[in-house]
PDB file of C-alpha atoms in Angstrom:
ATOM      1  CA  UNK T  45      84.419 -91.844 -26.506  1.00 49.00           C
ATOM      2  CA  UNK T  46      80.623 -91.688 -26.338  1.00 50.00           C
ATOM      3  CA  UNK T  47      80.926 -87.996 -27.857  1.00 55.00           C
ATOM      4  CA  UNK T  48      82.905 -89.210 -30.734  1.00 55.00           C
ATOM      5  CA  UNK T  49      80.369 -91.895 -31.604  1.00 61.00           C
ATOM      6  CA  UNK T  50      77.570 -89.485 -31.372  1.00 59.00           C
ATOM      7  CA  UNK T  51      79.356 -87.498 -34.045  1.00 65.00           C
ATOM      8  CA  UNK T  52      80.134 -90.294 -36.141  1.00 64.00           C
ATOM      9  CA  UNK T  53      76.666 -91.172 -36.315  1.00 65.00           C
ATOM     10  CA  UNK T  54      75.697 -87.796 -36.701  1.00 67.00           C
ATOM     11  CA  UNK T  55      78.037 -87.658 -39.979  1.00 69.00           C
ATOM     12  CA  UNK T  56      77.009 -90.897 -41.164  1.00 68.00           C
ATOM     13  CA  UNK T  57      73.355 -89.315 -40.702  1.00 67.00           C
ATOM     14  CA  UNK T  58      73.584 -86.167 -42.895  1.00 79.00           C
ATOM     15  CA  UNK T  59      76.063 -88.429 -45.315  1.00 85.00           C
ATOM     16  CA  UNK T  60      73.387 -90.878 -45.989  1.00 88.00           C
ATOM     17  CA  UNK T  61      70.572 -88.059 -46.280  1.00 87.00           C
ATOM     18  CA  UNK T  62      72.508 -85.837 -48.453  1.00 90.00           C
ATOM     19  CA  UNK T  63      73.283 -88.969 -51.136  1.00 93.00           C
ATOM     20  CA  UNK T  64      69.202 -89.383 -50.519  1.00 93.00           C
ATOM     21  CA  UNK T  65      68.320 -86.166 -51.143  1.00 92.00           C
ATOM     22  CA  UNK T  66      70.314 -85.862 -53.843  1.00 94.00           C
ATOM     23  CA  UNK T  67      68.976 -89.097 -55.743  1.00 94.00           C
ATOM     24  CA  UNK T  68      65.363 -87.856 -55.074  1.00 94.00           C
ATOM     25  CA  UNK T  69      66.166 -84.708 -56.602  1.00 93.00           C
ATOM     26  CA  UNK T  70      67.608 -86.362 -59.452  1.00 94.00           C
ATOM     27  CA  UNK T  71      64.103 -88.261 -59.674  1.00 95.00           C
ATOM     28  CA  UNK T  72      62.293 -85.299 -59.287  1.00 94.00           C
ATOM     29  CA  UNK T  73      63.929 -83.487 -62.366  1.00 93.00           C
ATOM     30  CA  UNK T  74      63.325 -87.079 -64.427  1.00 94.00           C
ATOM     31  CA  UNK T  75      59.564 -86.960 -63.698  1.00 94.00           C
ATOM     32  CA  UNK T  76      59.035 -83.324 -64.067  1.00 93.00           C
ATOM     33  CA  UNK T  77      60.963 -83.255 -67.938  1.00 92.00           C
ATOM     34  CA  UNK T  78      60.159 -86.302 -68.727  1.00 92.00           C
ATOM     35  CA  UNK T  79      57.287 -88.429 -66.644  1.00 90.00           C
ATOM     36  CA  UNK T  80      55.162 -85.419 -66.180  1.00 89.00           C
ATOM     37  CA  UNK T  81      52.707 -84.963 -69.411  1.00 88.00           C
ATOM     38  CA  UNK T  82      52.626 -81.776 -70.954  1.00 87.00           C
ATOM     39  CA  UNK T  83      49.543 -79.159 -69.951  1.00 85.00           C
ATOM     40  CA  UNK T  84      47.361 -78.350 -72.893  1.00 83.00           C
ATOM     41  CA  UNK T  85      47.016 -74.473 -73.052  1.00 84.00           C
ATOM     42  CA  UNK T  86      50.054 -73.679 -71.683  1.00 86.00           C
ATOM     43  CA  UNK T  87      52.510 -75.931 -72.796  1.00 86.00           C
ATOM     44  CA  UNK T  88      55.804 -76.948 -71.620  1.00 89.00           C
ATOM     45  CA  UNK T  89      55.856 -73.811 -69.246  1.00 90.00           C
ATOM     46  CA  UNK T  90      53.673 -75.205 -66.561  1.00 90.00           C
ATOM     47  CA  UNK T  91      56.542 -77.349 -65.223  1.00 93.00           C
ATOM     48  CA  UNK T  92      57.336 -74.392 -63.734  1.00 94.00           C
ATOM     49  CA  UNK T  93      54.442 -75.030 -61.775  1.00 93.00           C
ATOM     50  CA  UNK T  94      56.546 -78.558 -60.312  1.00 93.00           C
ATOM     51  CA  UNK T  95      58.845 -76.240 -58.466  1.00 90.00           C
ATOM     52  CA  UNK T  96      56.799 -73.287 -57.851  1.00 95.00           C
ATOM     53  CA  UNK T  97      54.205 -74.773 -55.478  1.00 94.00           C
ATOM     54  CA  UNK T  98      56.691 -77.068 -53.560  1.00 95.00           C
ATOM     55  CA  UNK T  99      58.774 -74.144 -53.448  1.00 96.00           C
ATOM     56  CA  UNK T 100      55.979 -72.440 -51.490  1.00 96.00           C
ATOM     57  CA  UNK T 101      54.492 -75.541 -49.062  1.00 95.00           C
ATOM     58  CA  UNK T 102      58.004 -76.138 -47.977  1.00 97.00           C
ATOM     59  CA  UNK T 103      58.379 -72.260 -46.971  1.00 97.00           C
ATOM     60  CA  UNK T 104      55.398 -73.071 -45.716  1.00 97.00           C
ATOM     61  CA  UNK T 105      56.770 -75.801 -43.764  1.00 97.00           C
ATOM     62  CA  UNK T 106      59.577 -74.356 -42.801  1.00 97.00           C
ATOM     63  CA  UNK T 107      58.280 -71.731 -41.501  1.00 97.00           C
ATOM     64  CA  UNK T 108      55.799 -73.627 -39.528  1.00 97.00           C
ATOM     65  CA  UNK T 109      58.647 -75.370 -37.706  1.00 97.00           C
ATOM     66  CA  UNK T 110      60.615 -72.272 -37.013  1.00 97.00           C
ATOM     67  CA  UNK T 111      57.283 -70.765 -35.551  1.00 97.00           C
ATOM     68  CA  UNK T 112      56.997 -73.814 -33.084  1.00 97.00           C
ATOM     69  CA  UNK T 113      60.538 -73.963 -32.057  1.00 97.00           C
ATOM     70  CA  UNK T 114      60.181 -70.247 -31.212  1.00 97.00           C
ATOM     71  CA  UNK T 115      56.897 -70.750 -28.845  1.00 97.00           C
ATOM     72  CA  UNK T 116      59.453 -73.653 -27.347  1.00 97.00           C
ATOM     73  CA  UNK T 117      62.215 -71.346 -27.206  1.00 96.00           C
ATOM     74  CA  UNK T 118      59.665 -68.658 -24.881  1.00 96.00           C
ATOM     75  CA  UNK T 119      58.529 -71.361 -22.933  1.00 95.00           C
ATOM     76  CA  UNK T 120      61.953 -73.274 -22.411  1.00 93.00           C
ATOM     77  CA  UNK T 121      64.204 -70.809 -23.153  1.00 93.00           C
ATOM     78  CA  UNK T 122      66.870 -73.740 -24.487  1.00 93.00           C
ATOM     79  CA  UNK T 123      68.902 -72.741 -27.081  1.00 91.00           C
ATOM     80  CA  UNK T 124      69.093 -75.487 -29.391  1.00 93.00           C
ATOM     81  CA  UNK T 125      65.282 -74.174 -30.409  1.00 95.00           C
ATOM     82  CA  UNK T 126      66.182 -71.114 -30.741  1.00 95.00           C
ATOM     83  CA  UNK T 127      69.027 -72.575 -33.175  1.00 95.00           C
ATOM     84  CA  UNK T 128      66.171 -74.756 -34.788  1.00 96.00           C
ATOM     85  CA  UNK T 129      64.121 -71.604 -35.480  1.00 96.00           C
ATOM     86  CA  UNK T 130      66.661 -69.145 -37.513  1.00 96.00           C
ATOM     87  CA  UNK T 131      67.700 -72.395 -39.267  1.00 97.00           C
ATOM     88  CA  UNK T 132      64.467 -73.237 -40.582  1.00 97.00           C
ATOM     89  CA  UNK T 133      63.201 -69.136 -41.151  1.00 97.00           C
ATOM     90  CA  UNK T 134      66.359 -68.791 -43.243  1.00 97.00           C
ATOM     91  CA  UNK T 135      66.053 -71.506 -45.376  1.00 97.00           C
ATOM     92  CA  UNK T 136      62.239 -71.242 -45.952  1.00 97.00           C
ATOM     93  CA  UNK T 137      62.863 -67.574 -47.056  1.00 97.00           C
ATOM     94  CA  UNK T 138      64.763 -68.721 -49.676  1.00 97.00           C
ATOM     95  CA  UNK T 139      62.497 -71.445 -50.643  1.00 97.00           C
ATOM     96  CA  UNK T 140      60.061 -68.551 -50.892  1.00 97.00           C
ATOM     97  CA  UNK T 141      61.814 -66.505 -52.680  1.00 97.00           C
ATOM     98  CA  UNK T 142      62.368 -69.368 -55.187  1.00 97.00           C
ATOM     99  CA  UNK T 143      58.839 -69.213 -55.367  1.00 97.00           C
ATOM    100  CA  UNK T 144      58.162 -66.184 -55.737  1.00 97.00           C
ATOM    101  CA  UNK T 145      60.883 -65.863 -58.900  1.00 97.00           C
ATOM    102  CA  UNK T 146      59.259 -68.698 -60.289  1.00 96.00           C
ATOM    103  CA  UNK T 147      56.150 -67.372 -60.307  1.00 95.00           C
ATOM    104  CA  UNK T 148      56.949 -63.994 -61.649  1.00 95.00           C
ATOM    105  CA  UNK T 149      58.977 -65.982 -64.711  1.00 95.00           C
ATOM    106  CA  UNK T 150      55.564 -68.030 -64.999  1.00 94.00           C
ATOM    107  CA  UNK T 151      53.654 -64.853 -65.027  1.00 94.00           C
ATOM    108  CA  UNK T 152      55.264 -63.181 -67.855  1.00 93.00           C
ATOM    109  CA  UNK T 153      54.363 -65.486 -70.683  1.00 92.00           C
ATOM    110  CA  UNK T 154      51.467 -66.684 -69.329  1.00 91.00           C
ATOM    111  CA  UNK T 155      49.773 -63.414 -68.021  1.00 91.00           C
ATOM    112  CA  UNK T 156      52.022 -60.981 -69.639  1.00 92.00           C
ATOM    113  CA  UNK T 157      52.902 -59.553 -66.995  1.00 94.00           C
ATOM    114  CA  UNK T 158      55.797 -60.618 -63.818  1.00 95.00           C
ATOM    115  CA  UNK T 159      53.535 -58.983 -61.430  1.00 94.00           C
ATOM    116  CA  UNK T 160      50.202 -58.823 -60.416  1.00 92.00           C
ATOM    117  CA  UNK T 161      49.543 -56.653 -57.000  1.00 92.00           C
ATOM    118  CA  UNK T 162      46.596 -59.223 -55.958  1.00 89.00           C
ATOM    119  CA  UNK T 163      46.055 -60.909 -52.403  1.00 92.00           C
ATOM    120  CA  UNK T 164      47.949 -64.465 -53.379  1.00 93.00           C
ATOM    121  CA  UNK T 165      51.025 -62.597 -54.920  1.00 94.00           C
ATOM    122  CA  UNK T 166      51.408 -59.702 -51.949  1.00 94.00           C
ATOM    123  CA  UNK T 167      50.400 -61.643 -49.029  1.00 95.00           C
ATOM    124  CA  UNK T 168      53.390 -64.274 -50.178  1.00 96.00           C
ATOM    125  CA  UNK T 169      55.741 -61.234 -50.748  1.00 96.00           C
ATOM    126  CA  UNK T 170      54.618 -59.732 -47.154  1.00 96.00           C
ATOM    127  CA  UNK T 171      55.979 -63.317 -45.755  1.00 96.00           C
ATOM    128  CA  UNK T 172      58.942 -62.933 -47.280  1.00 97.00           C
ATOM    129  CA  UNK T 173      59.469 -59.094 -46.479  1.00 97.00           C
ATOM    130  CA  UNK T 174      58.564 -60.237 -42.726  1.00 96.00           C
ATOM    131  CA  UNK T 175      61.145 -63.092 -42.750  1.00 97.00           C
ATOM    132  CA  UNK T 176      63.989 -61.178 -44.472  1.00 97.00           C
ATOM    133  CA  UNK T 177      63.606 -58.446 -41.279  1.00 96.00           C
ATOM    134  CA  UNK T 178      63.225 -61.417 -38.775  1.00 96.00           C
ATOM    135  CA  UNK T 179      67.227 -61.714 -40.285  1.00 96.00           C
ATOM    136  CA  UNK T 180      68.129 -58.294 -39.959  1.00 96.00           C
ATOM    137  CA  UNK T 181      66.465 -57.900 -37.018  1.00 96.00           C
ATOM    138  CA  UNK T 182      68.573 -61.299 -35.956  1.00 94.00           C
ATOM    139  CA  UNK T 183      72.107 -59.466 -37.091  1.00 93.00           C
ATOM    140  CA  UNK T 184      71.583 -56.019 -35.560  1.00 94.00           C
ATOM    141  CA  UNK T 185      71.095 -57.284 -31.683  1.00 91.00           C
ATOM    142  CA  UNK T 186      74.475 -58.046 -30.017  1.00 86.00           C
ATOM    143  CA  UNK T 187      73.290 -59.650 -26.803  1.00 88.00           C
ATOM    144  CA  UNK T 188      71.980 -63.538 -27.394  1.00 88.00           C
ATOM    145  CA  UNK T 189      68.900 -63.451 -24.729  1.00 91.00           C
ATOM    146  CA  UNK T 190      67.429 -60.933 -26.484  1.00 93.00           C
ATOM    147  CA  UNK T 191      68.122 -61.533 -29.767  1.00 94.00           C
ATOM    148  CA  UNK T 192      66.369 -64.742 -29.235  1.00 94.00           C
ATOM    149  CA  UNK T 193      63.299 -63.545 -27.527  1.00 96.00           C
ATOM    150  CA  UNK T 194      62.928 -60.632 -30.218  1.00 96.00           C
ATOM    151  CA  UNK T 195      63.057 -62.750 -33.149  1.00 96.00           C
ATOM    152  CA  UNK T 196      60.731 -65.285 -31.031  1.00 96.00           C
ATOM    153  CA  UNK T 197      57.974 -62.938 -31.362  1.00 96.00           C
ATOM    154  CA  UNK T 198      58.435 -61.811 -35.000  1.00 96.00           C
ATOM    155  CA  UNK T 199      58.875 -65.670 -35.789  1.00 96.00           C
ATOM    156  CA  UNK T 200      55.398 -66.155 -34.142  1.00 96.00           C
ATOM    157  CA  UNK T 201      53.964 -63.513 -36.020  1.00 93.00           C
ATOM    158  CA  UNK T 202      55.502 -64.243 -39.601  1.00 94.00           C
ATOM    159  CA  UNK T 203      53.758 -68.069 -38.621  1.00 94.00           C
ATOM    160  CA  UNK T 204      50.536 -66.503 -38.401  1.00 92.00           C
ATOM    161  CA  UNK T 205      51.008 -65.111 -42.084  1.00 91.00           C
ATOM    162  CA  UNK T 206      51.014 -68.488 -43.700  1.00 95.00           C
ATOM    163  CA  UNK T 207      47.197 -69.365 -43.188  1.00 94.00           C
ATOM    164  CA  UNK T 208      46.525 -65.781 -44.729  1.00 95.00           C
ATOM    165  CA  UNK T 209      48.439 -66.817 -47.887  1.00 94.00           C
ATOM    166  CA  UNK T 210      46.977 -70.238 -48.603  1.00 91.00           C
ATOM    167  CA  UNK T 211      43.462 -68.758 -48.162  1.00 91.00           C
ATOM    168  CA  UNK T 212      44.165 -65.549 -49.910  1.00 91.00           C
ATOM    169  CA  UNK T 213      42.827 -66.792 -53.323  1.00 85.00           C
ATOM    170  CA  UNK T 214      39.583 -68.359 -51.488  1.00 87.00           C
ATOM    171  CA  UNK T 215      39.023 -65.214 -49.568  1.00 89.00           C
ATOM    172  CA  UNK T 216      39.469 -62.657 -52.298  1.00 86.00           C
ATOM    173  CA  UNK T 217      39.146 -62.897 -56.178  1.00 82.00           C
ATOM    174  CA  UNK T 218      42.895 -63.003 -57.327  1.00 80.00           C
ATOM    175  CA  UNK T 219      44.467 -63.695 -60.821  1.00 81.00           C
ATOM    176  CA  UNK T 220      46.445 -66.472 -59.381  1.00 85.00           C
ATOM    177  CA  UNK T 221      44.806 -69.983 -60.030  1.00 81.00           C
ATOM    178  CA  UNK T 222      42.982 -71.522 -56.773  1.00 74.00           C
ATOM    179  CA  UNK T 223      44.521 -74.086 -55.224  1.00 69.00           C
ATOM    180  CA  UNK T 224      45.668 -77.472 -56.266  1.00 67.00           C
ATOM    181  CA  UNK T 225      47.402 -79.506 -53.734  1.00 62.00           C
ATOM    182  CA  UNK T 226      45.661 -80.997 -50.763  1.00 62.00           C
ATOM    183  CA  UNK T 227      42.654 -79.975 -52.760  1.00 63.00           C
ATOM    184  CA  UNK T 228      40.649 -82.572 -54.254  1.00 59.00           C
ATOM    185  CA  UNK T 229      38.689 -80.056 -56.129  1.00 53.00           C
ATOM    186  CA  UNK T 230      42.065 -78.729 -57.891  1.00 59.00           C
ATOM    187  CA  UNK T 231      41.512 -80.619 -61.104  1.00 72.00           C
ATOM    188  CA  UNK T 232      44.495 -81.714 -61.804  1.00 80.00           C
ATOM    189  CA  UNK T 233      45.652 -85.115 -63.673  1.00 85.00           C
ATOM    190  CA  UNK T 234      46.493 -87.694 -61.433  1.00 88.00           C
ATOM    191  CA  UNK T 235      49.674 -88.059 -63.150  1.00 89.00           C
ATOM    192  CA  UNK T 236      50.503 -84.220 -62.198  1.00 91.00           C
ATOM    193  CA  UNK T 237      49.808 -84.840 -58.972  1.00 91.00           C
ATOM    194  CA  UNK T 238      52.140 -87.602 -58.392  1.00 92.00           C
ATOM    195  CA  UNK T 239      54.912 -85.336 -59.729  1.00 93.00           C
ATOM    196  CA  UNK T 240      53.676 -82.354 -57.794  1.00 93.00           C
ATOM    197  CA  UNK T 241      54.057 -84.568 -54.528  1.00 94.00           C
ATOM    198  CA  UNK T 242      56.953 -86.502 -55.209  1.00 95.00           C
ATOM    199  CA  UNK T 243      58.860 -83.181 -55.909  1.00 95.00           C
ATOM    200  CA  UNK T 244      57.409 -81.689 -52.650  1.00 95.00           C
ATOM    201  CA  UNK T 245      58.979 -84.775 -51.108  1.00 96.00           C
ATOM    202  CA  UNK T 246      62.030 -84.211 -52.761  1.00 96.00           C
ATOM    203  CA  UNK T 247      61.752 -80.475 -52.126  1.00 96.00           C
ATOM    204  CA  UNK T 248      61.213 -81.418 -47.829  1.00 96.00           C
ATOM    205  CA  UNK T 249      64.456 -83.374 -47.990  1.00 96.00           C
ATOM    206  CA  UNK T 250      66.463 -80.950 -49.001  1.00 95.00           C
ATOM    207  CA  UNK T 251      64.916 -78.528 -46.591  1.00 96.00           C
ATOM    208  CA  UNK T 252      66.334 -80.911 -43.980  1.00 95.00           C
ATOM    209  CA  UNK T 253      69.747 -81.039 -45.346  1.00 94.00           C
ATOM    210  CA  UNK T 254      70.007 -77.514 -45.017  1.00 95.00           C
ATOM    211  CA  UNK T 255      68.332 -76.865 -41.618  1.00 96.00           C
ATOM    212  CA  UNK T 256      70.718 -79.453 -40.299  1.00 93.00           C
ATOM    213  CA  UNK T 257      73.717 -77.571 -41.907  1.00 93.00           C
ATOM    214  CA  UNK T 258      72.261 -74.387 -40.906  1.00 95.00           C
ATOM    215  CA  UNK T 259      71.339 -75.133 -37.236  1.00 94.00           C
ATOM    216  CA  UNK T 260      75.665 -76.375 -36.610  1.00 92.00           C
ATOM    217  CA  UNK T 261      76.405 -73.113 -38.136  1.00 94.00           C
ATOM    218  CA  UNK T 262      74.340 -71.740 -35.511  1.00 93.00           C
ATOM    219  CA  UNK T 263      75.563 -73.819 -33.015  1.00 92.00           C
ATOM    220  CA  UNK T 264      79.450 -72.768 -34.076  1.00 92.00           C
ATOM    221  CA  UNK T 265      78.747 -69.029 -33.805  1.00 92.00           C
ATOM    222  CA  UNK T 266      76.948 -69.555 -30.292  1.00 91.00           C
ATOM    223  CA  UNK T 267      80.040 -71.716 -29.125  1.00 91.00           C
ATOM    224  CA  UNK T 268      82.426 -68.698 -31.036  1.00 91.00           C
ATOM    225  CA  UNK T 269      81.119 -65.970 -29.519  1.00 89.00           C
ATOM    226  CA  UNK T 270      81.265 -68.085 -25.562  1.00 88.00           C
ATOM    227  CA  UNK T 271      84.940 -68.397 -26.694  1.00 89.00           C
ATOM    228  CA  UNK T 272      85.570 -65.303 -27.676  1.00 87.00           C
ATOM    229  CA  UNK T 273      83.688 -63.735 -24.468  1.00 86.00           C
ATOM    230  CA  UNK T 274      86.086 -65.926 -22.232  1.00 83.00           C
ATOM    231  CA  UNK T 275      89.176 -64.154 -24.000  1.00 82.00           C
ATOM    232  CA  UNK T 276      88.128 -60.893 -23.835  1.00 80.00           C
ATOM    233  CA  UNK T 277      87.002 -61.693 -19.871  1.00 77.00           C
ATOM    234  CA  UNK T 278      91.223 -62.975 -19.093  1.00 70.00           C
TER     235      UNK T 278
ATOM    236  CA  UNK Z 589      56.667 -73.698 -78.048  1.00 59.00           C
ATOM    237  CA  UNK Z 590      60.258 -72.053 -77.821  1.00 64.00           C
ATOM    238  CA  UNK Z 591      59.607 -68.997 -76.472  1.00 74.00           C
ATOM    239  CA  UNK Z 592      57.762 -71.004 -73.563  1.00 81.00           C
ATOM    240  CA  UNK Z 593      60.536 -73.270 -73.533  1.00 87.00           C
ATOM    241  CA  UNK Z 594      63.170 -70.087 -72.616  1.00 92.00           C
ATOM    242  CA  UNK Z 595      60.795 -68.808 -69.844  1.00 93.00           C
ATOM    243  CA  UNK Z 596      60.796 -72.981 -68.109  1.00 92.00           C
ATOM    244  CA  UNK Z 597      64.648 -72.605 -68.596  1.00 93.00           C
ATOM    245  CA  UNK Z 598      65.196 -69.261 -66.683  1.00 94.00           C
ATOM    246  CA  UNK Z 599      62.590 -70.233 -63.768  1.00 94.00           C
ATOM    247  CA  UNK Z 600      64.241 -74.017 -63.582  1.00 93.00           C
ATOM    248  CA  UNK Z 601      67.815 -71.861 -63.508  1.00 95.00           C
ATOM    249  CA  UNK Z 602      66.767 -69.418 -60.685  1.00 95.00           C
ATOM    250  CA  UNK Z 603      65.367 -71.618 -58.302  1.00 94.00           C
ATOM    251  CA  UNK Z 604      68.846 -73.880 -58.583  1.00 93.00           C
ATOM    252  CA  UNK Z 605      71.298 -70.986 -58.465  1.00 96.00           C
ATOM    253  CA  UNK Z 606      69.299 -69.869 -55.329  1.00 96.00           C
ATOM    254  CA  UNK Z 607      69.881 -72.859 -53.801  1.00 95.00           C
ATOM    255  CA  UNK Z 608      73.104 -73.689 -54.886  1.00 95.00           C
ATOM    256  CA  UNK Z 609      74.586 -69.847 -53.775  1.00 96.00           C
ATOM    257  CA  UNK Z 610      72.421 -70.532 -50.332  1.00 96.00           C
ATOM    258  CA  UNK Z 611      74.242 -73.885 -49.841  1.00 94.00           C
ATOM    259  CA  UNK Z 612      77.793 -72.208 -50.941  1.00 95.00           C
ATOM    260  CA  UNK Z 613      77.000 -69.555 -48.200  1.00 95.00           C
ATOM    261  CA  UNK Z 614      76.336 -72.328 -45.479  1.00 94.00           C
ATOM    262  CA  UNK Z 615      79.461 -73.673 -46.644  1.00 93.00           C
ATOM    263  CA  UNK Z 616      81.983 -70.438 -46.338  1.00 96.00           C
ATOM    264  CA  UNK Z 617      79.890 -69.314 -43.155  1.00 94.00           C
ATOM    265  CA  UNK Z 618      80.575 -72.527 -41.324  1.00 93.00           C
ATOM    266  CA  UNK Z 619      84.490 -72.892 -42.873  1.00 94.00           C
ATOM    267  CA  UNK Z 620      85.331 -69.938 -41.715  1.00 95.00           C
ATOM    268  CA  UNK Z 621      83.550 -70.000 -38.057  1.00 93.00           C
ATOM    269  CA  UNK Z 622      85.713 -73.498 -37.716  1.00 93.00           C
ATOM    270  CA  UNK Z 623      88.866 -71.943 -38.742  1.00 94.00           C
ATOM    271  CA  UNK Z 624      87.659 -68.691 -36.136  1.00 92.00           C
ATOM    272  CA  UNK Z 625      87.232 -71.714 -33.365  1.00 91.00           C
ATOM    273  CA  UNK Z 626      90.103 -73.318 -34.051  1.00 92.00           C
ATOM    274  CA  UNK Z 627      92.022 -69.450 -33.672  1.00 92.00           C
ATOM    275  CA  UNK Z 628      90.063 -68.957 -30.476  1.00 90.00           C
ATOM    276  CA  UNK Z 629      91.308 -72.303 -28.940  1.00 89.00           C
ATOM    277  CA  UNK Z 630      94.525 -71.759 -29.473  1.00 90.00           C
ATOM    278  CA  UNK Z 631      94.415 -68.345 -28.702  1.00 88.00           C
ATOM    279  CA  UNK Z 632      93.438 -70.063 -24.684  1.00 87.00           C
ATOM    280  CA  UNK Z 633      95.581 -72.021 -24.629  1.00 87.00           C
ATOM    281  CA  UNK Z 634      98.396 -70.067 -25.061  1.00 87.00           C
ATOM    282  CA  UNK Z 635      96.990 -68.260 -22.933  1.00 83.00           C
ATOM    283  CA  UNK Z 636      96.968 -70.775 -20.303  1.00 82.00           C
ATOM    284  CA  UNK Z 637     100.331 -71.811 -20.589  1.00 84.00           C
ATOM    285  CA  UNK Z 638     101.366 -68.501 -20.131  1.00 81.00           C
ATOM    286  CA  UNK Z 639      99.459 -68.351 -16.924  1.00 74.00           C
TER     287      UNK Z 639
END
């Protein structure tokens, strides 16, 4: 009985935060076509820029978590964090990679070019390259102890990546434009920057709806593959 | 103005198709994991009747 109600909660839960998520997403697009006032020398294609950067802090993010959860997996060794870790690696790299396609279809009419081999742009793609083997490096190991611990490490180590992106256009000269959000020196309109961070917002929401969706799947395969180990055991 | 306007459309269009394929994977993924569960558990307790 208690189980049930947990689970009934649980589906009101992700109910109520996927109808949220989906209305600030809704709001998001408004203010970014429509709120958001246009950019002088660019025009109407820097609101690309309203997805691109959120895109990358909530990789960012994501990845952050999924780092943690990995140090708690080593130290705990409890599987829910190591569920909470591939969920929220898998769905940042494809928040990064929705970043990084954004900025290559920003790049082209803006610097001519989709790609520019400087620190900002190949650090970011090195994240992604490192998170993309953290998955095949997750679907080539059979046994679950070690799977875990493996991906752990490389989970730890893609973490350590993220400060060497953000600072990457500090650090070296790059073509990509320095840094606007949680910069006060950025220079942007005030009005940009409440779309910028209500889209983030937005943008962290959905990450949630999908770590929670990913981490069950996780959760299923573990409690699959127990199942299937008890047949094959008879 | 246009020409910029084409480039906004096909960044705005990649980063939802991403998302929208990612969430239809999550989707299938978990569907058919269920429906291998579900296989599994019956699969036991057939088993266990037998025995």
């Amino acid at each position: 009985m208690v189980a049930y109600s947990a689970q009934r909660n649980a589906e009101t839960v992700s109910l109520v935060g996927v109808v949220c998520t989906a209305a600030m997403l809704t709001a998001a697009l408004y203010l970014i076509f429509v709120w958001a006032p246009n950019e002088l020398t660019m025009g109407v294609v820097q609101r690309i820029f309203y997805f691109h950067v959120p895109s990358a802090f909530t990789a960012f993010l994501a990845f952050t978590i999924g780092g943690i959860a990995s140090i708690q997996y080593l130290h705990r060794r409890e599987n829910r964090y190591d569920s909470l870790s591939v969920a929220c690696n898998e769905v940042g790299l494809v928040f990064a990679v929705v970043n990084l396609l954004t900025g290559m279809l920003w790049a082209k009419p803006v610097w001519g070019v989709y790609w520019a081999w400087d620190a900002r742009l190949t650090t970011m793609l090195l994240l992604a390259l490192i998170y993309g083997g953290y998955l095949i490096l997750r679907s080539s190991i059979d046994d679950d102890n070690r799977r875990a611990i493996c991906c752990a490490v490389v989970s730890i180590f893609g973490m350590v990546d993220i400060p060497i992106v953000y600072m990457a256009n500090r650090w070296w000269r790059t073509q990509h434009p320095q840094p606007v959000m949680f910069d006060s020196a950025g220079g942007l309109d005030v009005n940009m920057r409440v779309v910028l961070y209500c889209t983030f917002v937005a943008m962290c929401a959905l990450l949630w709806v999908m770590v929670r969706s990913r981490s069950r799947l996780e959760d299923l395969r573990r409690e699959s593959d127990a199942l299937r180990r008890e047949v094959y055991a008879r | 103005m246009e020409e910029n306007l084409k480039w906004l459309w096909y960044a705005f269009g990649t980063a939802w198709v991403l998302h929208v394929l990612y969430l239809g994977s999550l989707l299938i993924r978990t569907k058919k994991l269920e429906q291998q569960l579900q296989n599994l558990k019956a699969l036991i307790e057939e088993n266990d009747r037998k025995t």
